[in-house]
Amino acid sequence: MKNKKKILLSKNGWLYSNNQLYLENIYKKFLLNSKKIDKSWIYIFNKIFKKKNNNLNQINSVNIKINNDFIEKKKNNNQKFLKQKFLIFINSYRKYGHFISQLNPLKLRKKKNSIPELLYSYHNIKKEELNLLIKSDFLFFKKNINSFQDIYLFFKKKYCGYIGFEYMHISNTKEKLWLQKNIESKKFEKLFSKRKKKNILKNLIKSTVYENFINKKFPGTKRFSLEGCDSLLPMIKEIINFCLNKKITKIFLGMAHRGRLNVMHNILKHNTLNMFLNIQDKLCHSHRTGDVKYHIGLKKKIFVNNQEVEINLLNNPSHLEIITPVVIGCCKFFIENKKTIISPLPVIIHGDAAFTGQGVIQETLNMSQVPAYNVFGSIHIVINNKIAFTTSKKKYLRTSKYCTDIAKMIDSPVFHVNADKPESVISVINIALKFRYKFKKDVFIDLVGYRRLGHNEVDDPKITQPIMYSLIKKHKPICILYSKKINKSKKNAKNQYKKFYKYYFKKLNILLKNKNLYSNNSNLFHNKNIKNKNLLKRKIIYKKFKKKIYQLFNVPKNFVLHYQVKKIFLNRIKMIKNKIMLDWGLAENLAYAVLMYKGITCRLTGEDVRRGTFSHRHASVICQKTNKTIIPFKNVDKFIGSFHIWDSVLSEESVLAFEYGYSIVSSNLLNIWEAQFGDFSNGAQIVIDQFITSGLQKWGVSSSLVIMLPHGYEGQGPEHSSGRLERYLQLCAQKNIQICIPTTASQIYHLLLKQGQKFLKTPLIIFTPKSLLRHPLTFISIKKLFIEKFHKILLFKKKNISLDLISRVIFCNGKIYYELLDFYEKNNIINSIIIRIEQLYPFPFYKINKILNKYINIKYFIWSQEEPENQGSWKHIYFYFKKYIFNNNEKKKLQYVGRSKLASTAEGNFENHQKKQKKIIKLSFTYKSFYKK
């Protein structure tokens, strides 16, 4: 059988269907010139034609039939092959179409196609093949109706029009297919109703009228005009409508100065004209320093058909993009504490150069899907006027093609849209909102426009961009262009534009004349700290509370603790039973437990905050066998407050800004951010300067945020010694913050307890210890802990020593106290007392004076510190002593003992550190004149 099959195959194999294209080609050559083909084929074809005459007709009919079948099959196969090539061609438009999209309003000519993948010839598609009708349904095109030309033109128009789509980089197939389906749907850029078009036009004219009115009435005044990107207004309107439809009750809006006043006036209906008239708002009290008008925030409730949405435009400093994590932090509070049924919507409006240039954007995007900071996606709108102050050449601004390329790091879609095409803008914001709502991810819109005026209205932009601004001068405003588009008649377009323009201009004139006219339903964004007084009255009775504390250190039976953690937990149980003294780690954990019992929620974040940088906290533990994590605080019965603790991403600026945002909208909350080492907070200096220490004075916004900064000189080198205490002291004024350096377990417990129960929000900066976390002299019994309180100063003196013998008082703060104490006791010193200042601001001069008044024979007032002279507390302390302790008495002088001035914070060599430290301790007790270096 096998041999027969081989014979049949060799005889008839050339008739197989797989060879049909080859056979047809050979046969054509045979008919044209048989000499050009192999002799075997000539033999075969001649053999067929040399049959008997009576069989000729039959053979011919068979050949014709075979030929027709070949042709038909060839056509079908050609179509299949063409479709395959077209699928690759279509995919090229999905991937690269945005590169030749018509995005720039100032470039009137269409872009030349410089992308080879977008040419049909690149895919071996012939021009004549485009005219072929498709023989079977293909994508959403119908057989025998649509041609390949129709398909080609559809995708070219879709992906190379006024919108540039970037989504093919997304790794999630569901997201990519959803976007593809919605973008390629005919409903995507649906026809807008006349009413919708009219409303878009009205918003565009409102924007133009506002800018022109301010320019006319207040010439030369800074307003950071929106002109050139006026489509932002109808875009925000669309966001509000979406939120109303989806019953989203809160929007947190962050934006820089560009277009801010326009948005406040036209969207939030706030009378910004009063700001230009320098009429102070009702909430700006005389004792506050305030801020410029284009930094001010606003809170407004909008009602439509019994639906309500609250818009919170957050206060924003000139440090561009720093508001981004603040907005997200505000939203997180409502999500984590279930304050709203549907999560708030974060909307952040960026500038093109700042978006790609400021590192805080990368930091914020990096943490956007991390559980501690995830707010289920934000809407990002980049006002892209293609210029950064005076720099417009792309090669000087960034390395990437687009300013939004950084968004691809989190697999988010990016929509580039021509700002002069408002209907395309509305289509884009709609798909962005739907995507974010469905997939809970960030979406980015690159609103490509221009800046009609200079960076501010005083600048002449032609100095640096002469060509660009000659084009802008000739370019008509968007409201005029759109009016012409929606009106067939030029006359109607002109009349409609004039009618609306005059109407809105007149309204602004009336508003300007009536200076007392004020938007009663809008307020400057401020906050109040209202705690539930009934919850705070719960008293802590040691015997009853002891049972609850045990639960903090109970783990499931099969849960295997690390041997060191197990030892710590067993010791803590002994501490609770009052068998051994209570350490810093337990005191801190107890503070959280007591606050939760009273109804206060505790949130802690920072690098390694669950374990603690120095392995003292252990608020979260991991099973050594299963790797399962448990947080015992979450399992305690009858705790009203919640507990959230997160090891943060390796960032300071964005994380601290996030926590600040969380704290300003919160109530009944202890919110802590802990730096891994104190000086690492310098990476977040903008947040500290612009928000935490000055927010109350500038905007009336207070924060209850706690910043923990490990601080202490222990020979670990320049980066792990100082928390830069001097920088925080320099920022102290008008009781804006509280700065403390607790040195005992009792002090940290009562300090945290006090902060958590405060009715007035004040940021608290705590310089926490490292080696003192396990120092026996910092410990306290649990019974004594509950009856103690926080002391702003702590006095050490020997018992039974006459007050008259005291001739020296040493002031200090932090860890150095225990080194001074050790020297004091070893050398049996009796003529000195040591005063620890535990609260540096507000400075407790009254309590210090009260102590000093008892000692009449003091000759030497010493300030002892381990930080260099140009750092630490010295300069701050010296001023307060001179003014409030010595009352400007020149005979009394506070003497400095410490390291000399250093450019760095500390020595890198451990032996050098020890020598310096010993010298400081000895000199604090021995020298009798002004210390000279």
XYZ file of N, CA and C in Angstrom, residues 674-831:
474
model
N 7.148 59.377 58.723
C 8.451 59.192 59.356
C 9.523 59.062 58.287
N 10.557 59.883 58.408
C 11.709 59.768 57.511
C 12.573 58.599 57.974
N 13.210 57.945 57.030
C 14.087 56.829 57.404
C 15.218 57.341 58.302
N 15.839 58.432 57.910
C 16.758 59.214 58.741
C 16.324 60.664 58.604
N 16.549 61.451 59.656
C 16.021 62.810 59.691
C 16.371 63.685 58.513
N 17.648 63.605 58.063
C 18.057 64.519 57.002
C 17.521 64.112 55.633
N 16.868 62.940 55.534
C 16.270 62.557 54.252
C 15.064 63.432 53.910
N 14.575 64.134 54.890
C 13.426 65.019 54.635
C 13.808 66.198 53.746
N 15.120 66.453 53.574
C 15.508 67.582 52.721
C 15.096 67.370 51.270
N 14.789 66.134 50.896
C 14.244 65.859 49.570
C 12.820 66.342 49.412
N 12.203 66.727 50.528
C 10.816 67.212 50.510
C 10.721 68.643 51.023
N 11.808 69.403 50.878
C 11.858 70.753 51.452
C 10.760 71.676 50.909
N 10.400 71.505 49.634
C 9.339 72.341 49.045
C 8.035 72.165 49.805
N 7.721 70.933 50.148
C 6.469 70.642 50.868
C 6.489 71.293 52.241
N 7.633 71.203 52.907
C 7.764 71.777 54.254
C 7.639 73.301 54.197
N 8.336 73.917 53.233
C 8.349 75.387 53.129
C 7.018 75.952 52.637
N 6.480 75.356 51.581
C 5.334 75.955 50.893
C 3.980 75.546 51.451
N 3.909 74.418 52.129
C 2.617 73.943 52.626
C 2.563 73.844 54.149
N 3.429 72.995 54.703
C 3.289 72.628 56.119
C 3.496 73.808 57.046
N 4.562 74.591 56.818
C 4.873 75.677 57.759
C 4.185 76.997 57.416
N 3.741 77.165 56.178
C 3.195 78.467 55.783
C 1.743 78.430 55.304
N 1.179 77.240 55.156
C -0.178 77.103 54.607
C -1.239 77.854 55.385
N -1.126 77.868 56.693
C -2.132 78.561 57.517
C -2.086 80.062 57.290
N -0.893 80.622 57.229
C -0.756 82.066 57.035
C -1.128 82.501 55.618
N -0.796 81.697 54.651
C -1.074 82.073 53.260
C -2.533 81.867 52.886
N -3.093 80.725 53.309
C -4.403 80.336 52.788
C -5.447 80.022 53.859
N -5.054 80.026 55.117
C -6.001 79.641 56.161
C -6.204 78.138 56.222
N -5.243 77.384 55.722
C -5.344 75.918 55.712
C -4.374 75.351 56.740
N -4.916 74.660 57.709
C -4.083 74.085 58.764
C -3.958 72.575 58.572
N -2.870 72.047 59.073
C -2.598 70.608 58.956
C -2.239 70.062 60.325
N -2.634 68.827 60.576
C -2.280 68.176 61.846
C -1.168 67.149 61.633
N -0.483 67.242 60.520
C 0.531 66.252 60.153
C 1.667 66.204 61.175
N 2.088 64.998 61.488
C 3.244 64.761 62.366
C 4.398 64.274 61.494
N 5.560 64.921 61.633
C 6.759 64.491 60.913
C 7.759 63.970 61.934
N 8.132 62.708 61.805
C 9.122 62.123 62.711
C 10.469 62.064 62.002
N 11.485 62.663 62.628
C 12.815 62.754 62.019
C 13.861 62.180 62.966
N 14.326 60.952 62.725
C 15.387 60.388 63.585
C 16.629 61.274 63.565
N 17.104 61.620 64.767
C 18.171 62.618 64.895
C 19.067 62.247 66.069
N 20.365 62.376 65.892
C 21.297 62.095 66.988
C 22.670 61.746 66.452
N 23.710 62.276 67.122
C 25.092 62.083 66.683
C 25.674 60.842 67.348
N 25.828 59.785 66.539
C 26.306 58.510 67.064
C 27.422 57.918 66.201
N 28.062 58.805 65.418
C 29.197 58.374 64.617
C 28.829 57.673 63.326
N 27.617 57.903 62.848
C 27.178 57.243 61.606
C 27.453 58.075 60.358
N 28.130 59.200 60.522
C 28.498 60.006 59.364
C 27.529 61.132 59.056
N 27.853 61.937 58.046
C 27.082 63.162 57.746
C 25.613 62.927 57.392
N 25.290 61.801 56.725
C 23.908 61.618 56.261
C 23.011 60.890 57.254
N 23.555 60.445 58.363
C 22.731 59.683 59.302
C 22.853 60.203 60.731
N 23.121 61.488 60.848
C 23.269 62.073 62.182
C 22.214 63.142 62.456
N 22.168 64.141 61.561
C 21.332 65.316 61.829
C 20.014 65.288 61.058
N 18.941 65.660 61.743
C 17.634 65.847 61.096
C 17.463 67.263 60.597
N 18.559 68.055 60.634
C 18.558 69.463 60.199
C 17.561 70.291 61.020
N 17.726 70.177 62.307
C 16.885 70.888 63.267
C 16.822 72.382 62.996
N 17.980 72.972 62.597
C 18.061 74.429 62.398
C 17.109 74.917 61.307
N 16.874 74.085 60.303
C 16.005 74.504 59.197
C 14.563 74.663 59.657
N 14.125 73.783 60.506
C 12.745 73.863 61.010
C 12.584 75.027 61.976
N 13.608 75.258 62.800
C 13.552 76.377 63.743
C 13.528 77.712 63.005
N 14.217 77.771 61.881
C 14.234 78.990 61.070
C 12.842 79.316 60.521
N 12.030 78.298 60.320
C 10.692 78.473 59.743
C 9.627 78.796 60.792
N 10.021 78.785 62.063
C 9.039 79.003 63.143
C 8.646 80.466 63.273
N 7.354 80.718 63.238
C 6.816 82.067 63.487
C 5.303 81.965 63.569
N 4.702 82.901 64.308
C 3.244 83.015 64.401
C 2.587 81.703 64.847
N 3.316 80.946 65.684
C 2.820 79.673 66.218
C 2.344 78.734 65.110
N 3.138 78.687 64.042
C 2.733 77.900 62.873
C 2.941 76.402 63.032
N 3.968 76.009 63.802
C 4.246 74.589 64.007
C 4.677 74.366 65.451
N 4.809 73.095 65.810
C 5.336 72.722 67.122
C 6.546 71.832 66.884
N 7.668 72.130 67.559
C 8.884 71.335 67.392
C 9.283 70.751 68.745
N 9.414 69.414 68.795
C 9.741 68.741 70.052
C 10.841 67.715 69.853
N 11.633 67.540 70.932
C 12.670 66.502 70.938
C 12.478 65.673 72.209
N 11.560 64.725 72.178
C 11.315 63.919 73.381
C 12.474 62.964 73.648
N 12.770 62.766 74.936
C 13.918 61.911 75.281
C 13.532 60.750 76.199
N 12.240 60.557 76.441
C 11.810 59.406 77.246
C 10.585 58.761 76.605
N 10.313 57.524 77.002
C 9.150 56.795 76.499
C 7.853 57.503 76.885
N 7.854 58.025 78.106
C 6.671 58.747 78.580
C 6.399 59.993 77.738
N 7.465 60.692 77.380
C 7.322 61.933 76.613
C 6.728 61.680 75.217
N 7.197 60.634 74.523
C 6.667 60.356 73.183
C 5.211 59.899 73.277
N 4.891 59.128 74.304
C 3.518 58.658 74.487
C 2.557 59.831 74.653
N 2.877 60.738 75.553
C 1.967 61.849 75.842
C 1.968 62.903 74.741
N 3.086 63.029 74.055
C 3.160 63.968 72.938
C 2.229 63.533 71.793
N 2.274 62.240 71.456
C 1.406 61.713 70.392
C -0.056 61.752 70.804
N -0.301 61.447 72.051
C -1.670 61.466 72.580
C -2.254 62.878 72.500
N -1.441 63.836 72.875
C -1.846 65.243 72.861
C -2.138 65.706 71.434
N -1.264 65.327 70.504
C -1.445 65.727 69.106
C -2.713 65.115 68.506
N -2.961 63.857 68.808
C -4.132 63.170 68.267
C -5.442 63.734 68.763
N -5.428 64.345 69.967
C -6.670 64.859 70.558
C -6.828 66.373 70.418
N -5.903 67.015 69.700
C -5.976 68.468 69.537
C -7.224 68.878 68.764
N -7.823 69.988 69.172
C -8.973 70.525 68.438
C -8.519 71.512 67.375
N -7.371 72.120 67.597
C -6.818 73.031 66.601
C -5.658 72.334 65.898
N -5.734 72.298 64.589
C -4.706 71.604 63.822
C -3.401 72.399 63.804
N -2.314 71.748 64.189
C -0.974 72.339 64.090
C -0.001 71.240 63.711
N 0.840 71.458 62.707
C 1.837 70.441 62.365
C 2.809 70.242 63.531
N 3.216 69.010 63.736
C 4.139 68.670 64.815
C 5.383 68.016 64.216
N 6.547 68.610 64.501
C 7.819 68.047 64.048
C 8.488 67.410 65.259
N 8.703 66.103 65.189
C 9.327 65.386 66.307
C 10.694 64.864 65.864
N 11.738 65.285 66.580
C 13.071 64.741 66.348
C 13.231 63.548 67.278
N 13.094 62.372 66.658
C 13.080 61.135 67.447
C 14.492 60.576 67.607
N 14.735 59.772 68.652
C 16.075 59.234 68.885
C 16.334 57.939 68.124
N 17.559 57.468 68.240
C 17.942 56.186 67.643
C 18.427 55.259 68.773
N 19.588 55.568 69.358
C 20.112 54.710 70.434
C 19.238 54.763 71.689
N 18.551 55.888 71.887
C 17.707 56.026 73.093
C 16.491 55.108 73.071
N 16.164 54.554 71.914
C 14.990 53.668 71.821
C 15.117 52.483 72.776
N 16.374 52.112 73.115
C 16.600 50.965 74.019
C 17.411 51.351 75.258
N 17.509 52.636 75.503
C 18.282 53.107 76.668
C 17.433 52.943 77.933
N 17.922 52.203 78.941
C 17.127 51.919 80.156
C 16.623 53.178 80.872
N 17.395 54.271 80.827
C 16.985 55.484 81.542
C 15.784 56.175 80.905
N 15.413 55.754 79.678
C 14.232 56.356 79.035
C 12.951 55.597 79.389
N 13.090 54.439 80.046
C 11.935 53.575 80.318
C 11.087 54.113 81.474
N 9.864 53.583 81.576
C 8.925 53.987 82.626
C 7.981 52.824 82.919
N 7.449 52.762 84.122
C 6.471 51.702 84.432
C 5.135 52.053 83.788
N 4.380 51.049 83.407
C 3.119 51.296 82.701
C 2.104 52.034 83.575
N 2.106 51.767 84.862
C 1.152 52.453 85.748
C 1.470 53.936 85.851
N 2.767 54.232 85.939
C 3.182 55.637 86.028
C 2.926 56.363 84.702
N 3.058 55.610 83.612
C 2.857 56.199 82.284
C 1.486 56.840 82.155
N 0.442 56.149 82.628
C -0.920 56.634 82.460
C -1.244 57.867 83.306
N -0.426 58.120 84.334
C -0.709 59.299 85.167
C 0.239 60.463 84.887
N 1.213 60.218 83.995
C 2.154 61.275 83.630
C 1.533 62.219 82.593
N 2.319 63.210 82.150
C 1.906 64.126 81.088
C 3.151 64.562 80.312
N 2.936 65.288 79.216
C 4.073 65.786 78.445
C 4.654 67.026 79.126
N 5.984 67.037 79.290
C 6.673 68.166 79.915
C 7.499 68.907 78.852
N 7.313 70.192 78.757
C 8.055 70.984 77.767
C 9.531 71.090 78.126
N 9.821 71.066 79.429
C 11.225 71.015 79.876
C 11.351 69.972 80.983
N 12.533 69.387 81.098
C 12.798 68.409 82.158
C 14.054 68.844 82.903
N 13.940 68.918 84.218
C 15.055 69.372 85.063
C 15.689 68.180 85.769
N 17.030 68.108 85.737
C 17.737 67.110 86.534
C 18.615 67.830 87.555
N 18.461 67.406 88.797
C 19.326 67.910 89.874
C 19.460 66.816 90.930
N 20.555 66.878 91.668
C 20.754 65.884 92.727
C 19.875 66.235 93.915
N 19.417 65.193 94.555
C 18.569 65.408 95.719
C 19.418 65.898 96.898
N 18.760 66.629 97.734
C 19.368 67.126 98.979
C 20.576 68.034 98.755
N 20.615 68.690 97.620
C 21.673 69.672 97.353
C 21.071 71.068 97.505
N 21.741 71.892 98.259
C 21.233 73.243 98.490
C 21.205 74.039 97.187
N 20.155 74.852 97.025
C 20.008 75.669 95.811
C 21.144 76.680 95.701
N 21.701 77.084 96.844
C 22.771 78.088 96.839
C 24.074 77.553 96.239
N 24.231 76.232 96.222
C 25.462 75.636 95.699
C 25.502 75.614 94.161
N 24.363 75.781 93.556
C 24.282 75.666 92.092
C 24.814 76.936 91.434
N 25.949 76.772 90.711
C 26.557 77.921 90.026
C 26.539 77.756 88.500
N 26.179 76.584 88.070
C 26.191 76.313 86.624
C 24.890 75.616 86.219
N 24.312 76.114 85.133
C 23.147 75.434 84.560
C 23.470 75.104 83.100
N 23.278 73.850 82.775
C 23.551 73.384 81.404
C 22.212 73.110 80.724
N 22.005 73.802 79.626
C 20.805 73.571 78.818
C 21.184 72.676 77.639
N 20.284 71.794 77.287
C 20.540 70.916 76.142
C 19.216 70.374 75.616
N 19.308 69.649 74.526
C 18.153 68.865 74.088
C 18.635 67.592 73.408
N 17.781 66.574 73.431
C 18.096 65.333 72.745
C 19.023 64.399 73.488
N 19.651 63.524 72.735
C 20.452 62.415 73.263
C 21.631 62.863 74.126
N 22.194 64.042 73.853
C 23.401 64.484 74.569
C 23.166 64.585 76.080
N 21.908 64.731 76.472
C 21.576 64.807 77.901
C 22.118 63.591 78.648
N 21.943 62.391 78.091
C 22.346 61.169 78.787
C 23.865 61.048 78.874
N 24.599 61.625 77.950
C 26.064 61.655 78.002
C 26.526 62.660 79.059
N 25.821 63.793 79.143
C 26.117 64.780 80.196
C 25.820 64.198 81.572
N 24.709 63.489 81.659
C 24.315 62.868 82.933
C 25.340 61.828 83.390
N 25.823 61.039 82.453
C 26.814 60.008 82.764
C 28.100 60.647 83.322
N 28.571 61.727 82.684
C 29.768 62.448 83.144
C 29.511 63.078 84.518
N 28.333 63.630 84.681
C 27.905 64.284 85.931
C 27.987 63.313 87.104
N 27.477 62.123 86.908
C 27.410 61.150 88.002
C 28.762 60.499 88.258
N 29.505 60.222 87.192
C 30.824 59.596 87.362
C 31.798 60.518 88.078
N 31.658 61.829 87.850
C 32.575 62.802 88.461
C 31.996 63.465 89.701
N 30.861 62.955 90.157
C 30.231 63.422 91.410
C 30.125 64.944 91.466
N 29.595 65.513 90.407
C 29.456 66.969 90.323
C 28.218 67.399 91.117
N 28.358 68.470 91.894
C 27.231 68.912 92.728
C 26.826 70.368 92.466
N 27.634 71.107 91.671
C 27.361 72.534 91.496
C 26.575 72.851 90.208
